[in-house]
Amino acid sequence: THNNIRYDTLSVNNQFVFDPTRSNIFSYRENIIAGYIAYRQKIGKFQMNAGVRFESTQSISDAVTIDSVVSRNYLKWLPSFGANYSSNQSNEWSISYSRKITRPVFSQLNPFRSYFSPLNYWIGNPYLLPSLTSQIKATYRYKNWITSFTLGKESDVMTRYPVYNPETNVLQYLGTNLPYRKFASLEINFPLKIMKWWNVSSQLAGYYNYEFRPYLEEVFALAVYNYEIRLNQVFTLPEGYTINLFASYESKTGNSLYIIKPRYAVDLSVQKFWLDNKLN
């Protein structure tokens, strides 16, 4: 990727002049060599799969405007494992482990001001590191009811943090890597057929997030709990009509710096079919 953005600023004599403080030339090149090996074995009602993937990354970013070149060369091993057991058609247990890598994208690396307003913008950070996430997931299925539990940890979490200048009223968001965050979730999905023409799909989810966040001269480390409820109802009516009513609610949530108020949404749609369901 190659980015060359020129800013012209209106001067006091009503002439646009080149603005070197906002203009930006940034190029980024990334080469990835990857390979994996996988193994699968099934013994009766028990099935196991395991694998490991390696990814070798070479990257170089060149922020010409600020004369900053960052070159990286790293190798990551990403193992995975899964086991599944079905006692019968109605009951199934599974457990899995995985380790994944997330690399910063161009916009996160480019040290260029992207404006939301004249006094509010974010700037990329070419020194960002990729994040690594390790997680374990256990799932139980009874017929169409599914319950899953996830537990994990992410290191070098990529995020943005605000810096406010009270003298100029400028609010800028800068990119950084947090040391780590821990997370967990419990989800339950279950369908209900109340009547022949009335089907309900429900999802209940609870979340836990613990984020270790150094910020300016302080460290914030908070445990945040929240939950979500999603309810989708489908009414199949005569004359080719289908009504869909979806409702969702999320409790108060946030992270170490922000509190997000509870949110809800309700969507209603009506669908009509013609020509043997070929047109709707």
Short mmCIF file of C-alpha atoms in Angstrom, two decimals, residues 114-270:
data_model
loop_
_atom_site.label_atom_id
_atom_site.label_comp_id
_atom_site.label_asym_id
_atom_site.label_seq_id
_atom_site.Cartn_x
_atom_site.Cartn_y
_atom_site.Cartn_z
CA SER A 114 -7.84 11.33 9.91
CA TYR A 115 -10.29 14.07 10.87
CA PHE A 116 -13.73 13.60 12.40
CA SER A 117 -13.99 17.37 12.88
CA PRO A 118 -11.49 20.27 12.85
CA LEU A 119 -10.60 19.59 16.50
CA ASN A 120 -11.05 15.83 16.62
CA TYR A 121 -8.90 13.31 14.76
CA TRP A 122 -7.02 10.03 15.15
CA ILE A 123 -3.45 9.18 14.22
CA GLY A 124 -2.01 5.77 13.34
CA ASN A 125 1.03 4.24 15.01
CA PRO A 126 3.65 2.49 12.80
CA TYR A 127 5.12 0.80 15.90
CA LEU A 128 1.98 -1.25 16.64
CA LEU A 129 2.56 -4.94 17.32
CA PRO A 130 0.23 -7.76 16.23
CA SER A 131 -2.02 -9.17 18.93
CA LEU A 132 -2.22 -12.85 19.91
CA THR A 133 -5.40 -14.46 21.23
CA SER A 134 -5.59 -17.84 22.97
CA GLN A 135 -9.01 -19.21 23.83
CA ILE A 136 -10.80 -22.37 24.96
CA LYS A 137 -14.39 -23.03 23.93
CA ALA A 138 -16.70 -25.73 25.28
CA THR A 139 -20.08 -26.44 23.67
CA TYR A 140 -23.01 -28.68 24.54
CA ARG A 141 -25.92 -29.33 22.18
CA TYR A 142 -29.20 -30.92 23.12
CA LYS A 143 -31.34 -31.25 19.98
CA ASN A 144 -31.51 -27.64 18.74
CA TRP A 145 -30.53 -26.07 22.06
CA ILE A 146 -26.87 -24.99 22.14
CA THR A 147 -24.86 -23.78 25.13
CA SER A 148 -21.28 -22.58 24.76
CA PHE A 149 -18.66 -21.22 27.15
CA THR A 150 -15.55 -19.35 26.01
CA LEU A 151 -12.51 -18.36 28.06
CA GLY A 152 -9.42 -16.61 26.74
CA LYS A 153 -6.67 -14.03 26.90
CA GLU A 154 -5.41 -11.54 24.33
CA SER A 155 -1.93 -10.02 24.54
CA ASP A 156 -0.68 -6.81 22.88
CA VAL A 157 -4.26 -5.64 22.42
CA MET A 158 -4.49 -2.97 19.71
CA THR A 159 -6.57 0.01 20.75
CA ARG A 160 -6.88 3.79 20.60
CA TYR A 161 -6.75 6.15 23.55
CA PRO A 162 -7.81 9.81 23.77
CA VAL A 163 -5.54 12.77 24.57
CA TYR A 164 -7.27 16.10 25.17
CA ASN A 165 -5.64 19.52 25.19
CA PRO A 166 -7.78 21.95 27.24
CA GLU A 167 -5.93 24.98 25.85
CA THR A 168 -6.63 24.23 22.17
CA ASN A 169 -9.70 21.97 22.66
CA VAL A 170 -8.04 19.42 20.38
CA LEU A 171 -9.02 15.80 21.03
CA GLN A 172 -6.79 13.25 19.33
CA TYR A 173 -6.94 9.45 19.42
CA LEU A 174 -3.60 7.65 19.35
CA GLY A 175 -2.92 3.97 18.73
CA THR A 176 -1.13 1.69 21.17
CA ASN A 177 -0.81 -1.90 22.39
CA LEU A 178 -2.29 -2.78 25.76
CA PRO A 179 -0.41 -5.46 27.76
CA TYR A 180 -3.38 -7.85 27.85
CA ARG A 181 -7.07 -8.42 28.36
CA LYS A 182 -8.93 -11.46 29.69
CA PHE A 183 -12.39 -12.38 28.49
CA ALA A 184 -15.13 -14.95 28.96
CA SER A 185 -18.62 -15.50 27.61
CA LEU A 186 -21.57 -17.82 28.13
CA GLU A 187 -24.14 -18.12 25.33
CA ILE A 188 -27.39 -20.07 25.13
CA ASN A 189 -29.28 -20.43 21.84
CA PHE A 190 -32.64 -22.14 21.67
CA PRO A 191 -35.47 -22.18 19.10
CA LEU A 192 -39.13 -22.52 20.05
CA LYS A 193 -42.03 -23.50 17.83
CA ILE A 194 -44.99 -21.96 19.62
CA MET A 195 -47.44 -22.66 16.81
CA LYS A 196 -47.19 -23.99 13.29
CA TRP A 197 -47.05 -20.43 11.96
CA TRP A 198 -45.09 -18.88 14.86
CA ASN A 199 -41.38 -19.63 15.35
CA VAL A 200 -39.13 -18.00 17.91
CA SER A 201 -35.33 -18.03 18.03
CA SER A 202 -33.75 -16.79 21.26
CA GLN A 203 -30.20 -16.03 22.37
CA LEU A 204 -29.00 -15.19 25.87
CA ALA A 205 -25.38 -14.16 26.37
CA GLY A 206 -23.29 -13.02 29.31
CA TYR A 207 -19.84 -11.44 28.91
CA TYR A 208 -16.84 -10.73 31.11
CA ASN A 209 -13.93 -8.51 30.12
CA TYR A 210 -10.88 -7.54 32.19
CA GLU A 211 -8.66 -5.00 30.53
CA PHE A 212 -5.26 -3.90 31.85
CA ARG A 213 -4.83 -0.40 30.43
CA PRO A 214 -1.96 1.99 31.23
CA TYR A 215 -3.23 5.46 30.34
CA LEU A 216 -1.12 8.60 30.61
CA GLU A 217 0.31 8.39 34.15
CA GLU A 218 -2.25 5.96 35.58
CA VAL A 219 -3.22 2.32 35.13
CA PHE A 220 -6.86 1.29 34.78
CA ALA A 221 -7.78 -2.35 35.30
CA LEU A 222 -11.50 -3.00 35.54
CA ALA A 223 -13.66 -6.09 35.35
CA VAL A 224 -16.72 -5.40 33.19
CA TYR A 225 -19.78 -7.67 33.15
CA ASN A 226 -22.68 -7.31 30.76
CA TYR A 227 -25.36 -9.36 29.04
CA GLU A 228 -27.35 -9.40 25.81
CA ILE A 229 -30.78 -10.74 24.92
CA ARG A 230 -31.85 -11.34 21.32
CA LEU A 231 -35.30 -12.50 20.31
CA ASN A 232 -36.32 -13.18 16.70
CA GLN A 233 -39.95 -14.07 15.92
CA VAL A 234 -41.13 -15.22 12.49
CA PHE A 235 -44.84 -15.32 11.64
CA THR A 236 -45.74 -17.28 8.49
CA LEU A 237 -49.18 -16.05 7.38
CA PRO A 238 -51.56 -16.92 4.55
CA GLU A 239 -51.41 -15.27 1.12
CA GLY A 240 -47.58 -15.55 1.09
CA TYR A 241 -46.97 -13.05 3.89
CA THR A 242 -44.14 -13.35 6.41
CA ILE A 243 -43.67 -11.00 9.36
CA ASN A 244 -40.34 -10.84 11.17
CA LEU A 245 -40.00 -9.14 14.55
CA PHE A 246 -36.49 -8.88 15.97
CA ALA A 247 -35.67 -7.32 19.35
CA SER A 248 -32.34 -7.02 21.14
CA TYR A 249 -31.15 -5.52 24.42
CA GLU A 250 -27.62 -4.99 25.72
CA SER A 251 -26.99 -4.01 29.32
CA LYS A 252 -24.58 -1.30 30.44
CA THR A 253 -21.06 -2.16 29.33
CA GLY A 254 -17.75 -0.49 28.45
CA ASN A 255 -14.05 -0.90 29.15
CA SER A 256 -11.40 0.62 31.39
CA LEU A 257 -11.99 4.14 30.03
CA TYR A 258 -15.59 4.26 28.80
CA ILE A 259 -19.07 3.45 30.04
CA ILE A 260 -21.63 2.54 27.38
CA LYS A 261 -25.25 2.98 28.39
CA PRO A 262 -27.79 0.18 27.83
CA ARG A 263 -28.92 -0.16 24.22
CA TYR A 264 -31.90 -1.77 22.57
CA ALA A 265 -33.24 -2.20 19.04
CA VAL A 266 -36.50 -3.38 17.51
CA ASP A 267 -36.78 -4.28 13.81
CA LEU A 268 -40.05 -5.10 12.08
CA SER A 269 -40.23 -6.38 8.52
CA VAL A 270 -43.05 -7.61 6.30
#
